[in-house]
Coordinates of N, CA and C in Angstrom, one line a residue:
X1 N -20.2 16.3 11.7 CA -20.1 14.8 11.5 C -19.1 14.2 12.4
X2 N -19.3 13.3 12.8 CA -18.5 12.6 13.9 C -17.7 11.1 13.3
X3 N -16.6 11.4 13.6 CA -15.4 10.6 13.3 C -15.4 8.9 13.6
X4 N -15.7 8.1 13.0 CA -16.1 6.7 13.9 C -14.6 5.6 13.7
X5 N -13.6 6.6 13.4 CA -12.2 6.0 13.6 C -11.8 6.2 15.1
X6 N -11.3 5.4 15.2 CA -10.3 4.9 16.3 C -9.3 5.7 17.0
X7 N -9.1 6.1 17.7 CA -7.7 7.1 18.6 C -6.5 6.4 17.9
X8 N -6.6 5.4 17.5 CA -5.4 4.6 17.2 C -5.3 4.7 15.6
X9 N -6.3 4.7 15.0 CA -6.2 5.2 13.6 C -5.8 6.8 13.6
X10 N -6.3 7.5 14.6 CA -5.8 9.0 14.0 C -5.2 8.8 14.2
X11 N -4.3 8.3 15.6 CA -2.6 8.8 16.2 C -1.8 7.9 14.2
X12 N -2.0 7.0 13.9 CA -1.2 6.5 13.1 C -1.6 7.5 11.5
X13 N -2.2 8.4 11.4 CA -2.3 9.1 10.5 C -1.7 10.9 10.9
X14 N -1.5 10.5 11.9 CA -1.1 11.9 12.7 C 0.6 11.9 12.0
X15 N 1.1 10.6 12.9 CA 2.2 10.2 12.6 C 2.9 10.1 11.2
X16 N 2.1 9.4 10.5 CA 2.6 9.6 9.1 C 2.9 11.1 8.6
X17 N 1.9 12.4 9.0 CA 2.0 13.0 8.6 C 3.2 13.7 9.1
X18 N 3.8 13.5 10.3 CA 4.8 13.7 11.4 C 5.8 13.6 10.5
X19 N 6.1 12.0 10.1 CA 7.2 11.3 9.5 C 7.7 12.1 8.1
X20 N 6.8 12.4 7.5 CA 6.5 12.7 6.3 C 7.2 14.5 6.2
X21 N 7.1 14.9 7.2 CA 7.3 16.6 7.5 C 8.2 16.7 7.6
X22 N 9.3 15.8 9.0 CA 10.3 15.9 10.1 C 11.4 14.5 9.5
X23 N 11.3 13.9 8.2 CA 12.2 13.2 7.9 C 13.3 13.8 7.2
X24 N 14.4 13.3 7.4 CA 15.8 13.6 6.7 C 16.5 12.5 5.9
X25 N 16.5 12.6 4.9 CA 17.5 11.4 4.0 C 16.4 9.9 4.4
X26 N 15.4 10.4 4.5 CA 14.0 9.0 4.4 C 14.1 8.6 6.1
X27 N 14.8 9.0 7.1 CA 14.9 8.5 8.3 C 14.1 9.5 9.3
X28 N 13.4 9.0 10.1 CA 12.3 9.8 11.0 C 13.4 10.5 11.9
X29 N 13.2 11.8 12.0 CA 13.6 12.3 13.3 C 13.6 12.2 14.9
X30 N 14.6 12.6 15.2 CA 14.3 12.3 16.6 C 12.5 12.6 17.7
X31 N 12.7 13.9 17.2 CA 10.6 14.4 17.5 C 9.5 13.1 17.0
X32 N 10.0 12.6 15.8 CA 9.1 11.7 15.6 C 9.3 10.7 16.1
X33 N 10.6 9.9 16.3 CA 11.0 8.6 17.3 C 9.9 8.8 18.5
X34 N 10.4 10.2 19.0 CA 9.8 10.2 20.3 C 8.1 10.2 20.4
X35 N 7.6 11.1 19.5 CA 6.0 10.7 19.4 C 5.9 9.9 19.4
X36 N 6.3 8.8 18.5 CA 6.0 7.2 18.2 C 6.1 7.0 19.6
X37 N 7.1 6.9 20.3 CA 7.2 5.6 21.7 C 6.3 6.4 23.0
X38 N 6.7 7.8 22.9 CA 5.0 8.4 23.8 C 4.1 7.5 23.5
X39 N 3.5 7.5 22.1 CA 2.3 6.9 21.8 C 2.0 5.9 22.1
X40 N 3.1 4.8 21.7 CA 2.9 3.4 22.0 C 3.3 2.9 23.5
X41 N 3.8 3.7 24.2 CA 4.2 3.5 25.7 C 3.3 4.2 26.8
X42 N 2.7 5.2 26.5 CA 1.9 5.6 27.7 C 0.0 5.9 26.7
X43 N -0.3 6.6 25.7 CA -1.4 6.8 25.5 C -2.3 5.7 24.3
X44 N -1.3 5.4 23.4 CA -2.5 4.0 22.8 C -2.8 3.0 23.6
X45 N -2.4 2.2 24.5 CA -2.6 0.8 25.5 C -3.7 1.5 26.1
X46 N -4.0 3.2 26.2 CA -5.2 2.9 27.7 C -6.3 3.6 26.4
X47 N -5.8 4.3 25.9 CA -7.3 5.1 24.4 C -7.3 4.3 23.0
X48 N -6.0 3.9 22.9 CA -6.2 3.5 21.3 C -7.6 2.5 20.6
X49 N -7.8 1.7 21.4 CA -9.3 1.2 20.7 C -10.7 2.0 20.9
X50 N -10.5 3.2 21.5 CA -11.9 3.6 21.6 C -11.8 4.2 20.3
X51 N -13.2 5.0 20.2 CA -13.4 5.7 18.6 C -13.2 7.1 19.4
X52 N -12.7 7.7 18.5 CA -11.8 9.0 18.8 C -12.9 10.4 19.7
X53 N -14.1 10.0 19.1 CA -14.9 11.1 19.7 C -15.6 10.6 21.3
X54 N -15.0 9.5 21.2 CA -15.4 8.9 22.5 C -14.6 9.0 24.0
X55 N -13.3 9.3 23.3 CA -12.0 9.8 24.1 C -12.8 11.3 25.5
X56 N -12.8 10.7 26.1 CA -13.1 12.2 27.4 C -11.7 13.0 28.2
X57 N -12.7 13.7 28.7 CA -11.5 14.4 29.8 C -10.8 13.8 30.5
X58 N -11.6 12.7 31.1 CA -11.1 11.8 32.5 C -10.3 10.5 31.6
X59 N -10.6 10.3 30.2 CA -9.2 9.4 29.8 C -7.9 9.9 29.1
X60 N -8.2 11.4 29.2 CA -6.4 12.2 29.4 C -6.3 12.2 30.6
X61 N -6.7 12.6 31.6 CA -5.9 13.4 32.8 C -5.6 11.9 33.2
X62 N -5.9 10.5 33.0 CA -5.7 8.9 33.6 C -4.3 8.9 33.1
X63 N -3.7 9.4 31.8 CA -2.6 8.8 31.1 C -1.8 10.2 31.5
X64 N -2.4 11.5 31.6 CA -1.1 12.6 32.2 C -1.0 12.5 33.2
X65 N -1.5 12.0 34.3 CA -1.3 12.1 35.5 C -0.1 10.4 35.9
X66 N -0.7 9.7 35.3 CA 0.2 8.0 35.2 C 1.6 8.8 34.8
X67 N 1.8 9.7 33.8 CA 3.2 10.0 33.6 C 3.8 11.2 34.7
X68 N 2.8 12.0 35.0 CA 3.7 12.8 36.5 C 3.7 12.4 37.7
X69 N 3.0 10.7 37.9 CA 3.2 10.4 39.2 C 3.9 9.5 38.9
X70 N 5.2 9.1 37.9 CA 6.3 8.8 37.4 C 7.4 9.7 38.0
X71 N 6.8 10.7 37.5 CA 7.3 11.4 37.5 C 8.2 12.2 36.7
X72 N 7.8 11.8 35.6 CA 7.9 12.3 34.3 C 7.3 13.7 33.5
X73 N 7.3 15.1 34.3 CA 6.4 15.8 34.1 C 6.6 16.2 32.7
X74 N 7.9 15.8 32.1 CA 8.2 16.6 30.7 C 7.0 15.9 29.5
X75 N 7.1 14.6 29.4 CA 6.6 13.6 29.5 C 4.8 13.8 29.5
X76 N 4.5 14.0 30.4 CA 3.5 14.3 30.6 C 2.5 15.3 30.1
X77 N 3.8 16.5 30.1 CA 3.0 17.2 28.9 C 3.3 17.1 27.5
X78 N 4.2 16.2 27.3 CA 4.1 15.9 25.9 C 2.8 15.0 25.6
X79 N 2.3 14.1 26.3 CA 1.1 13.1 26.5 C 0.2 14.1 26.3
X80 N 0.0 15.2 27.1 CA -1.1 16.1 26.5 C -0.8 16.7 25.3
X81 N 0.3 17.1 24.7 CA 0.3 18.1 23.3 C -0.3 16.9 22.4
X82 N 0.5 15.7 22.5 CA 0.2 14.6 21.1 C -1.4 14.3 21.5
X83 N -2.1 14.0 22.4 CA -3.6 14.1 22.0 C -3.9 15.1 21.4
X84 N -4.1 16.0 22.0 CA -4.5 17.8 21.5 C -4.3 17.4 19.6
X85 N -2.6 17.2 19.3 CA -2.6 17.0 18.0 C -3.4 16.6 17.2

């Protein structure tokens, strides 16, 4: 059965689940700060409106490669682990 939510609906249910795991005294951790602004800084603006099964190969490697020709390679593969997630 195929998923007709949004990259941007899962990433925000991903997250909760993130926040929900990795919080201390009700405050998000640093790992989660940082998923959050990955998310919202390099991979929802270019996938977040497609529907999640719609996401291909060639619209990761657009947003990993945008962060290692930053030059951001840490970065970059964090952009890859949080889709995969």
């Amino acid at each position: 059965m195929l998923s007709t939510e949004t990259f941007s609906a899962l990433a925000a249910r991903y997250m909760e689940e993130h926040k929900r795991k990795n919080s201390r005294d009700g405050r998000p951790s640093r790992s989660t700060r940082e998923a959050q602004r990955i998310l919202d800084g390099d991979i929802l603006p270019t996938i977040g409106r497609h529907k999640a099964e719609a996401v291909k190969r060639k619209h990761v490697m657009t947003i990993v490669e945008a962060a290692a020709d930053r030059g951001s390679y840490v970065i970059a593969d964090r952009v890859l682990g949080l889709i995969r997630a």
